[in-house]
Coordinates of C-alpha atoms in Angstrom, one line a residue:
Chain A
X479 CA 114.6 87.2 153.7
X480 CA 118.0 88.5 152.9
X481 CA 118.4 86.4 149.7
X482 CA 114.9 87.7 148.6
X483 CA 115.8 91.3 149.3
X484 CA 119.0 90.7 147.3
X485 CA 116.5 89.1 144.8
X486 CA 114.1 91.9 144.6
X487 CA 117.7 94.1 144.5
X488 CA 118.2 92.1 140.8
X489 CA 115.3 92.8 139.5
X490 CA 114.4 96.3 139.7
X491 CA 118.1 96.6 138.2
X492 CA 116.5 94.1 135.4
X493 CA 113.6 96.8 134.8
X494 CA 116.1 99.4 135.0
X495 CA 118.5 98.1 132.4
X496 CA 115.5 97.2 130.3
X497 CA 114.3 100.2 130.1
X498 CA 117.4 101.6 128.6
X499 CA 117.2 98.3 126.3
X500 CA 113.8 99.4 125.2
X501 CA 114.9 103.3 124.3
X502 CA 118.3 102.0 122.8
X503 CA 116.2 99.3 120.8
X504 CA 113.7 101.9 119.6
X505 CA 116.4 105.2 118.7
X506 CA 118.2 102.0 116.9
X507 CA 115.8 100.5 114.9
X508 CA 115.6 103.2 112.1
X509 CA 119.1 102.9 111.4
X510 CA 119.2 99.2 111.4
X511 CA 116.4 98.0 109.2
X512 CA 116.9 96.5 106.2
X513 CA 113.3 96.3 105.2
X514 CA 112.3 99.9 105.2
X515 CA 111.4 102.1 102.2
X516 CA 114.9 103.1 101.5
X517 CA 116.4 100.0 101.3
X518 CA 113.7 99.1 98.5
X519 CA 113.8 101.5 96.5
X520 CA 117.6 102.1 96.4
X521 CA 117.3 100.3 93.4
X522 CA 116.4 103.6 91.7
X523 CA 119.2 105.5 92.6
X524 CA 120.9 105.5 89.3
X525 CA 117.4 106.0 87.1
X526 CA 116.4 109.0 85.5
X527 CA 113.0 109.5 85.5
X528 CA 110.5 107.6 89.0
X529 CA 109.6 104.4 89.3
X530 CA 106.6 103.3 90.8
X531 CA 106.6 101.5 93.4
X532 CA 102.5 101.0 93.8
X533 CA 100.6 101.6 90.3
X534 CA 96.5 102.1 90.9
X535 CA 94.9 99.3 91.9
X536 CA 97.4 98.5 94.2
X537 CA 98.5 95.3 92.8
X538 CA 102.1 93.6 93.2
X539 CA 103.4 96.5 95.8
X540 CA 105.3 96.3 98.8
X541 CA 103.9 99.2 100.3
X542 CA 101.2 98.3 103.5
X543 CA 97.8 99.3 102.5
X544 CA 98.4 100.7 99.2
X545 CA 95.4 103.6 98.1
X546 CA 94.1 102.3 94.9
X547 CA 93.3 105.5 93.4
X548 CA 97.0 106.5 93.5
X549 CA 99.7 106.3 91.9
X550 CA 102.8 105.9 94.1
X551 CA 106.5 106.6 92.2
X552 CA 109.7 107.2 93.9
X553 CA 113.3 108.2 93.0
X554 CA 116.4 107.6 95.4
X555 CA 119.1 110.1 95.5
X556 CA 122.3 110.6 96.4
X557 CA 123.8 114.2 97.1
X558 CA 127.3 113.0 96.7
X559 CA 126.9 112.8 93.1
X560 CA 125.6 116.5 93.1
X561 CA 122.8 118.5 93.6
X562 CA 119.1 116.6 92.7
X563 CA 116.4 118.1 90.3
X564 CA 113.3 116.8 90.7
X565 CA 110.8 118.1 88.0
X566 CA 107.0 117.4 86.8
X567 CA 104.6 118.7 84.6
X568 CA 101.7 118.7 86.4
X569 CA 98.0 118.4 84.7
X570 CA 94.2 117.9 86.0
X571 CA 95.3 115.0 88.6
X572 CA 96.0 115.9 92.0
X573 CA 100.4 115.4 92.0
X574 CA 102.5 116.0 95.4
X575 CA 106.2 114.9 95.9
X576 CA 107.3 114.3 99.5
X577 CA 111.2 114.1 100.4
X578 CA 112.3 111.6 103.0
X579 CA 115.5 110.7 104.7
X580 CA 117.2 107.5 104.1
X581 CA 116.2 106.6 108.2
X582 CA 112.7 107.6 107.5
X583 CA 110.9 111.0 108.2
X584 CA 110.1 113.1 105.9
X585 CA 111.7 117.0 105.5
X586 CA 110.1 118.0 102.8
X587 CA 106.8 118.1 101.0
X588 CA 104.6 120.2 98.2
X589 CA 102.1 119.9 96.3
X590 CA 101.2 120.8 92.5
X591 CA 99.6 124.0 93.6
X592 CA 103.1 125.2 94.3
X593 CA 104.0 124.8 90.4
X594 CA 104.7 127.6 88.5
X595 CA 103.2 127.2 84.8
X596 CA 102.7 123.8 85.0
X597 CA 106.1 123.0 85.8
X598 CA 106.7 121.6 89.7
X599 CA 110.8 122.0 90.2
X600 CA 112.7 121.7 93.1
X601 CA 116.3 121.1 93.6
X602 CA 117.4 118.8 96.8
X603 CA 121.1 119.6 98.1
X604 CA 123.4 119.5 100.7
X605 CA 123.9 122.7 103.1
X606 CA 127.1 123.1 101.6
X607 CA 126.0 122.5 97.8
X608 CA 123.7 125.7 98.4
X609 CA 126.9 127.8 99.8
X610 CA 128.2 126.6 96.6
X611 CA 125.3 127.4 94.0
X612 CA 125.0 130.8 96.0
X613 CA 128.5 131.6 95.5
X614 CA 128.9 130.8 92.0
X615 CA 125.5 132.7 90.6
X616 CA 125.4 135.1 88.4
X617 CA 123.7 138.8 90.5
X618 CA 122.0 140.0 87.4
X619 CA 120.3 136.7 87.0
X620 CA 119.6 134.8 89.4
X621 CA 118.2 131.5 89.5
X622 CA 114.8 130.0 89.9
X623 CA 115.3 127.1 91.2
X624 CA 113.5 126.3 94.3
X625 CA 116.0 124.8 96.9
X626 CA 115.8 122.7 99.3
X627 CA 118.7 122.0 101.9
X628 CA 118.7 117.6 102.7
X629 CA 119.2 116.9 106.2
X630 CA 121.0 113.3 105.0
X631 CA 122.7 112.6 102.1
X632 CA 120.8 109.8 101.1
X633 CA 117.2 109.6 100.9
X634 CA 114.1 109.3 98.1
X635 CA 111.4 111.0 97.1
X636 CA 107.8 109.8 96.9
X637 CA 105.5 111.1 93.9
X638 CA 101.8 110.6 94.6
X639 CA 99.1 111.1 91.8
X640 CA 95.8 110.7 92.6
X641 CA 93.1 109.5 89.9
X642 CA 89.7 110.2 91.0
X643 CA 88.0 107.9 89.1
X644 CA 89.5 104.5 87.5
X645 CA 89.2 105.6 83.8
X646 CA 92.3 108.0 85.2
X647 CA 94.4 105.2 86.3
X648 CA 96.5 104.9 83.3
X649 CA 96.8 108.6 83.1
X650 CA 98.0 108.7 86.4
X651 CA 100.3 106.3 86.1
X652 CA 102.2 107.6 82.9
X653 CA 101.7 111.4 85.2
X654 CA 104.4 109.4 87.8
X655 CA 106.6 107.6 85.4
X656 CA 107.6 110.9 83.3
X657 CA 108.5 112.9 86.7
X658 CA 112.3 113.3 86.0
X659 CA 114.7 113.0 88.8
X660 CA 118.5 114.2 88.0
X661 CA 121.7 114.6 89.8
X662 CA 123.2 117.6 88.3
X663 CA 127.0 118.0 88.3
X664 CA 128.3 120.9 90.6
X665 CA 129.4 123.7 88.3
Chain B
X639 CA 159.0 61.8 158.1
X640 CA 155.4 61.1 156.4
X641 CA 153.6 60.5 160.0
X642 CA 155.6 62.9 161.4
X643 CA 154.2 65.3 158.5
X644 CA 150.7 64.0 158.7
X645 CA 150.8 64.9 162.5
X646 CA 152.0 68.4 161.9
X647 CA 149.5 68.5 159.6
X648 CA 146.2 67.7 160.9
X649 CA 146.0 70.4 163.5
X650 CA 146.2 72.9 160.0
X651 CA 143.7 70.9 158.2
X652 CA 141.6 70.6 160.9
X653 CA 142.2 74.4 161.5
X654 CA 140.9 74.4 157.0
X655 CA 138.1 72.8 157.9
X656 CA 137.3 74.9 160.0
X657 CA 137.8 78.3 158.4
X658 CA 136.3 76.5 155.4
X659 CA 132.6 76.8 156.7
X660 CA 132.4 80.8 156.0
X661 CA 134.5 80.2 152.7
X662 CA 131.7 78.2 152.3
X663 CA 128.8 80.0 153.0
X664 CA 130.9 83.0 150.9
X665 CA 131.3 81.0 147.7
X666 CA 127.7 79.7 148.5
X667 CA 126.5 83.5 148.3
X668 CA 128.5 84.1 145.4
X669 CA 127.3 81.6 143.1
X670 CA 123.5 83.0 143.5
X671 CA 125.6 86.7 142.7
X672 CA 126.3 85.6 139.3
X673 CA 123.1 83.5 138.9
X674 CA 121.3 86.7 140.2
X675 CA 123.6 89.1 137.5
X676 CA 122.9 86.9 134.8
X677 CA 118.9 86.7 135.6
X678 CA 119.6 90.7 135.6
X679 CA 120.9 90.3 132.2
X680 CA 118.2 88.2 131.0
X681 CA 115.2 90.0 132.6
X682 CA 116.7 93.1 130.8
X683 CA 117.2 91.5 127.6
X684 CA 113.7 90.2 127.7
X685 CA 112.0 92.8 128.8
X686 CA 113.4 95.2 126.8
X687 CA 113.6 93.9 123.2
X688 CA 110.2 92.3 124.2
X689 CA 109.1 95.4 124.7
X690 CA 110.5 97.7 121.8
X691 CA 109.2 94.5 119.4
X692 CA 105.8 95.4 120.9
X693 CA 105.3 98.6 120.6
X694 CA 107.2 99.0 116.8
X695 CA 104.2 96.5 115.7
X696 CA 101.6 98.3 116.9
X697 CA 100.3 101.7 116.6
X698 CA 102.5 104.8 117.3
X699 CA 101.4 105.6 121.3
X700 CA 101.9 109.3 121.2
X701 CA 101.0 112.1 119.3
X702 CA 97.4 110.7 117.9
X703 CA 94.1 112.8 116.8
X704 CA 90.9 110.8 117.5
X705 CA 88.1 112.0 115.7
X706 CA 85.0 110.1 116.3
X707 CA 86.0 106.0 115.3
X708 CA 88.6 107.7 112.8
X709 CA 92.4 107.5 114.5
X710 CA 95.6 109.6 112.5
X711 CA 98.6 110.5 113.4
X712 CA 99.2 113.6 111.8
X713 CA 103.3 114.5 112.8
X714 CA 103.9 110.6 111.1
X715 CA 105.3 112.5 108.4
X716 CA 107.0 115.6 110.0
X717 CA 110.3 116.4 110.6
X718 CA 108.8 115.9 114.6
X719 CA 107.6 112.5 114.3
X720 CA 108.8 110.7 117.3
X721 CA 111.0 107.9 117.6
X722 CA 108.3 105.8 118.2
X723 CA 106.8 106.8 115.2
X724 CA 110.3 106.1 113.3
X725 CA 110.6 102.8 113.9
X726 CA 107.4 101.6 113.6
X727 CA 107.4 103.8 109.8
X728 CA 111.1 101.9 109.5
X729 CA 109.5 98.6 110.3
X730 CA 106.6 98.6 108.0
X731 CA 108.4 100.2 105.4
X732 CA 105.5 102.3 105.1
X733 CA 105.8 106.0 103.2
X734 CA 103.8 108.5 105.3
X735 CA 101.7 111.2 104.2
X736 CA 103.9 114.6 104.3
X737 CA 102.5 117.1 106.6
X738 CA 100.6 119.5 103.9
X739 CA 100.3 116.6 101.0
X740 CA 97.6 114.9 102.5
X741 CA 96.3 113.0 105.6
X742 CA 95.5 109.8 106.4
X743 CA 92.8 108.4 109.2
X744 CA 92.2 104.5 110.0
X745 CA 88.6 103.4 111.5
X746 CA 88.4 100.1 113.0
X747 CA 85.7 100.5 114.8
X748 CA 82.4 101.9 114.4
X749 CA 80.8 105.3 115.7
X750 CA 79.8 103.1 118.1
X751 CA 83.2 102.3 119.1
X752 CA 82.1 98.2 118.3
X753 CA 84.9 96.7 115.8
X754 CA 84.5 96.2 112.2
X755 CA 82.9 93.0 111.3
X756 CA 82.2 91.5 107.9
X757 CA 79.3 89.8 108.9
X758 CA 77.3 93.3 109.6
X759 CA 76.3 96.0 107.4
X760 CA 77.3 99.7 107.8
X761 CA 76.3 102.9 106.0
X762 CA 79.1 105.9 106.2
X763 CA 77.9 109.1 105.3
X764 CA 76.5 111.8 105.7
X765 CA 79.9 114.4 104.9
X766 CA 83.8 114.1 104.4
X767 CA 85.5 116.6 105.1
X768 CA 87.3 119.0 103.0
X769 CA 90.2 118.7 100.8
X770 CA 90.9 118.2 97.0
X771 CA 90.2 114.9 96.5
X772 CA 89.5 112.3 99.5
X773 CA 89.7 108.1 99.3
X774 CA 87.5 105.7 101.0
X775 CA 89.4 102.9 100.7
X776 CA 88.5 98.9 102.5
X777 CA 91.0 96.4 103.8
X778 CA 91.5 93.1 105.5
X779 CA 92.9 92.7 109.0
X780 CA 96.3 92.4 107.3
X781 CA 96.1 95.6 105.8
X782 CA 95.5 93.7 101.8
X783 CA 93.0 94.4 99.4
X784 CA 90.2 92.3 99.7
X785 CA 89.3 90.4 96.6
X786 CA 85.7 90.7 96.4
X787 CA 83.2 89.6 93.4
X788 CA 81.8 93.0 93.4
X789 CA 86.1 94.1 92.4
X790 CA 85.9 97.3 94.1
X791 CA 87.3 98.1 97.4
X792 CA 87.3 102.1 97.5
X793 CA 85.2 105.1 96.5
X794 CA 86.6 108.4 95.9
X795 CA 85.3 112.1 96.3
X796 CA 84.6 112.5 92.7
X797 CA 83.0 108.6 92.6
X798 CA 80.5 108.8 94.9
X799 CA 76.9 109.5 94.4
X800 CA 75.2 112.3 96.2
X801 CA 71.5 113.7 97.1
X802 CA 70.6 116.8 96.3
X803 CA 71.5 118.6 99.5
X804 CA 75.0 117.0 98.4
X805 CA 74.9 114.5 101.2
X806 CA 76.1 110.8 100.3
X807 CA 76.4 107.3 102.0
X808 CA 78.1 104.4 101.0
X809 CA 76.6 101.6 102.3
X810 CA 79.1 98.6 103.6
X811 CA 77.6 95.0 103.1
X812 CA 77.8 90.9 102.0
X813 CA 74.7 91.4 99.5
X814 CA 74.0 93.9 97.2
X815 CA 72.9 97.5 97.9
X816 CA 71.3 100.0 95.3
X817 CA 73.3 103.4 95.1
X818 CA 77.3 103.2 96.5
X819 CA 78.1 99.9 97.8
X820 CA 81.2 98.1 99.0
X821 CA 81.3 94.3 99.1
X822 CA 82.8 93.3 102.3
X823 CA 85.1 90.5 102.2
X824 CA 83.9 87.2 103.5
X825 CA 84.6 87.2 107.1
X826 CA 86.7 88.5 109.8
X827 CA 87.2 91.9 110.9
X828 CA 88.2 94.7 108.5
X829 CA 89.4 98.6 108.7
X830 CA 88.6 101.5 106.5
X831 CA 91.1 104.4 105.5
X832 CA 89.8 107.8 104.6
X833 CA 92.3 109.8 102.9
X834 CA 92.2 113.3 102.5
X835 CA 94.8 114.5 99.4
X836 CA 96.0 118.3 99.7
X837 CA 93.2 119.5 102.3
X838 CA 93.3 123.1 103.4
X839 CA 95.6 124.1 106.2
X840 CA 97.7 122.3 108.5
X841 CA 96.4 118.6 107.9
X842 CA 94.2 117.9 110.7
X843 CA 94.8 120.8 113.2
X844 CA 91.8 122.1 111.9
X845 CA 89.4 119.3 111.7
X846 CA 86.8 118.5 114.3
X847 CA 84.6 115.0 114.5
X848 CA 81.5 116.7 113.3
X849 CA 83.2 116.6 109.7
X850 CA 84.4 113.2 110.1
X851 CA 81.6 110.8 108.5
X852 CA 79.7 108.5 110.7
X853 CA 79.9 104.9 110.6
X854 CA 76.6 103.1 111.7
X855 CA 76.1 99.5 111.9
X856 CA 72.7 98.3 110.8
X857 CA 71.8 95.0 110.9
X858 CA 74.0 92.0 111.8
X859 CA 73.3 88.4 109.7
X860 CA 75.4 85.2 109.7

């Protein structure tokens, strides 16, 4: 009877400890895959204008269940290198961009409605890259730009176009390729 | 001198021998100690990553809007998605709809709460609800494309043909059906996606099931 007490002891210290297992397991896994979106499309970091990732028809992509009417581009960036500029000119088809953290999550999003004559801007950057554009702009003119403060350094953004019918395919495809994604150099 | 030892010594082995039964049953209880830590261990280890593997291959298990046989999970793409939500976006390497760019909702089973099966036929209809453009798309049970002859697998807002009152269905079948018709692929289950691109408001706080089309199975063949 003892030994089975002592037995019983063991394993609700088993369900304890895996519990902890479970949570560590499941705060962890973000950070340690090396199959997620960032980690495929890092390969973009040093291009200039987006690279899609799944063209309409969702052929030959990686991502799961792929919307064949869309158009799916994506640039990596890096803040180190400076402040990042994402621009589009936006058209008939339906654009958004979506900014997401290298450990997934997303902090950002807009769509083209936001774009001011047909041009969709926005500037990712650090905290302290803001302190730094803020601090070095001109008071009589001030800038434009729509910023965005980055929660991580690293991360990517995702450029969606939507084709409503399939004749628009190719159009939206060419729509995601020319979006333009540049580090600029601090000032 | 030996005997003599052997003499001196017997009373003390005998008085070992005799001590040695609790130093027995002590090492006899600590052997099941580790056996007992390490089963700890193990149970732990097992249960745990067991566990955690489980749920980051299934669906998230919090924070879900059911509308109807259409499931989302509208904070997937919010800076308040849950961890939950994290790994399993990590561990498809999946890219979420943003809160605001759109929203995406997953039926696998019909209004009828039945699962999808290829070897029915279902007509979806009569509404969607609203938004810029919305997707009907179809795929297999692992989340591909199906090839189909018809070459199709999706019908958008702008595709689909509509009555008069502005009403559509798309019927879901093997053979082939007059007006909007999606082959299903030859067997086994399937899901469909609706996606809604830039609808108004906060996607899918304001949404209720009335909006959602309705997924009826008709007839069931081979």
């Amino acid at each position: 009877m003892r030994g089975f007490g002592r037995f019983v002891i063991a394993t609700l210290c088993g369900l304890v400890i895996a519990l902890g297992v479970h949570i560590a397991a499941i705060l962890a896994s973000p950070y340690l895959a090396d199959q997620d979106a960032f980690s495929k499309v890092q390969a973009t970091l040093t291009a200039d204008k987006a690279q899609i990732i799944s063209a309409p028809g969702g052929a030959n992509t990686w991502l799961p269940a792929p919307d064949p009417a869309t158009a799916v581009a994506t640039c990596a960036f890096d803040l180190r290198n400076g402040p990042m500029r994402v621009a589009a000119r936006t058209g008939s088809l339906p654009l958004s961009f979506s900014f997401h953290k290298e450990t997934g999550g997303v902090f950002f999003a807009v769509t083209d409605r936001a774009a001011v004559r047909g041009e969709l801007e926005i500037v990712a950057m650090t905290a302290r890259q803001l302190d730094e554009a803020r601090a070095a702009e001109d008071e009589n003119d001030p800038s434009r730009d729509v910023r965005i403060v980055a929660p991580e350094l690293q991360g990517f953004v995702i450029v969606r176009v939507v084709a409503p019918a399939p004749s628009l395919r190719p159009q939206a495809e060419e729509m995601a390729k020319a979006v333009s994604c540049t580090a600029e150099q601090d000032a | 001198m030996q005997s003599e030892a052997l003499l001196t010594n017997a009373p003390a082995a005998a008085s070992m021998r005799a001590s040695s039964r609790p130093s027995l049953s002590v090492s006899i209880r600590r052997v099941p100690t580790a056996i007992l830590v390490v089963y700890t261990l193990l149970l732990a280890l097992g249960l745990g990553l067991g566990s955690a593997y489980w749920a980051i291959n299934g669906a998230p298990p919090f924070g879900g809007l059911r509308l109807g046989p259409w499931q989302a999970w509208p904070r997937l793409g919010s800076p308040e998605a849950d961890p939950y939500m994290r790994a399993i976006i990590a561990r498809r390497s999946d890219v979420p709809f943003a809160t605001g760019e759109g929203i995406g909702f997953t039926a696998s089973v019909d209004s009828d709460g039945r699962l999808l099966d290829s070897a029915c036929s279902y007509s979806i209809g009569p509404s969607a609800p609203i938004a810029r453009v919305w997707t009907l798309t179809l795929y297999d049970q692992a989340g591909r494309l199906p090839v189909t002859e018809l070459g199709r697998g999706n019908f958008t807002s702008a595709e689909v043909l509509r009555d008069t009152q502005d009403r559509f269905s798309i019927a879901l079948s093997r053979s082939v059906q007059p007006g909007n018709w999606l082959q299903l692929p030859a067997g086994g289950a399937f899901t469909l996606v609706l996606r809604l691109y830039d609808p108004p408001g906060a996607a899918g706080a304001n949404l209720e099931e009335s909006e959602m089309p309705v997924i009826q199975r008709l007839e069931c063949g081979a």
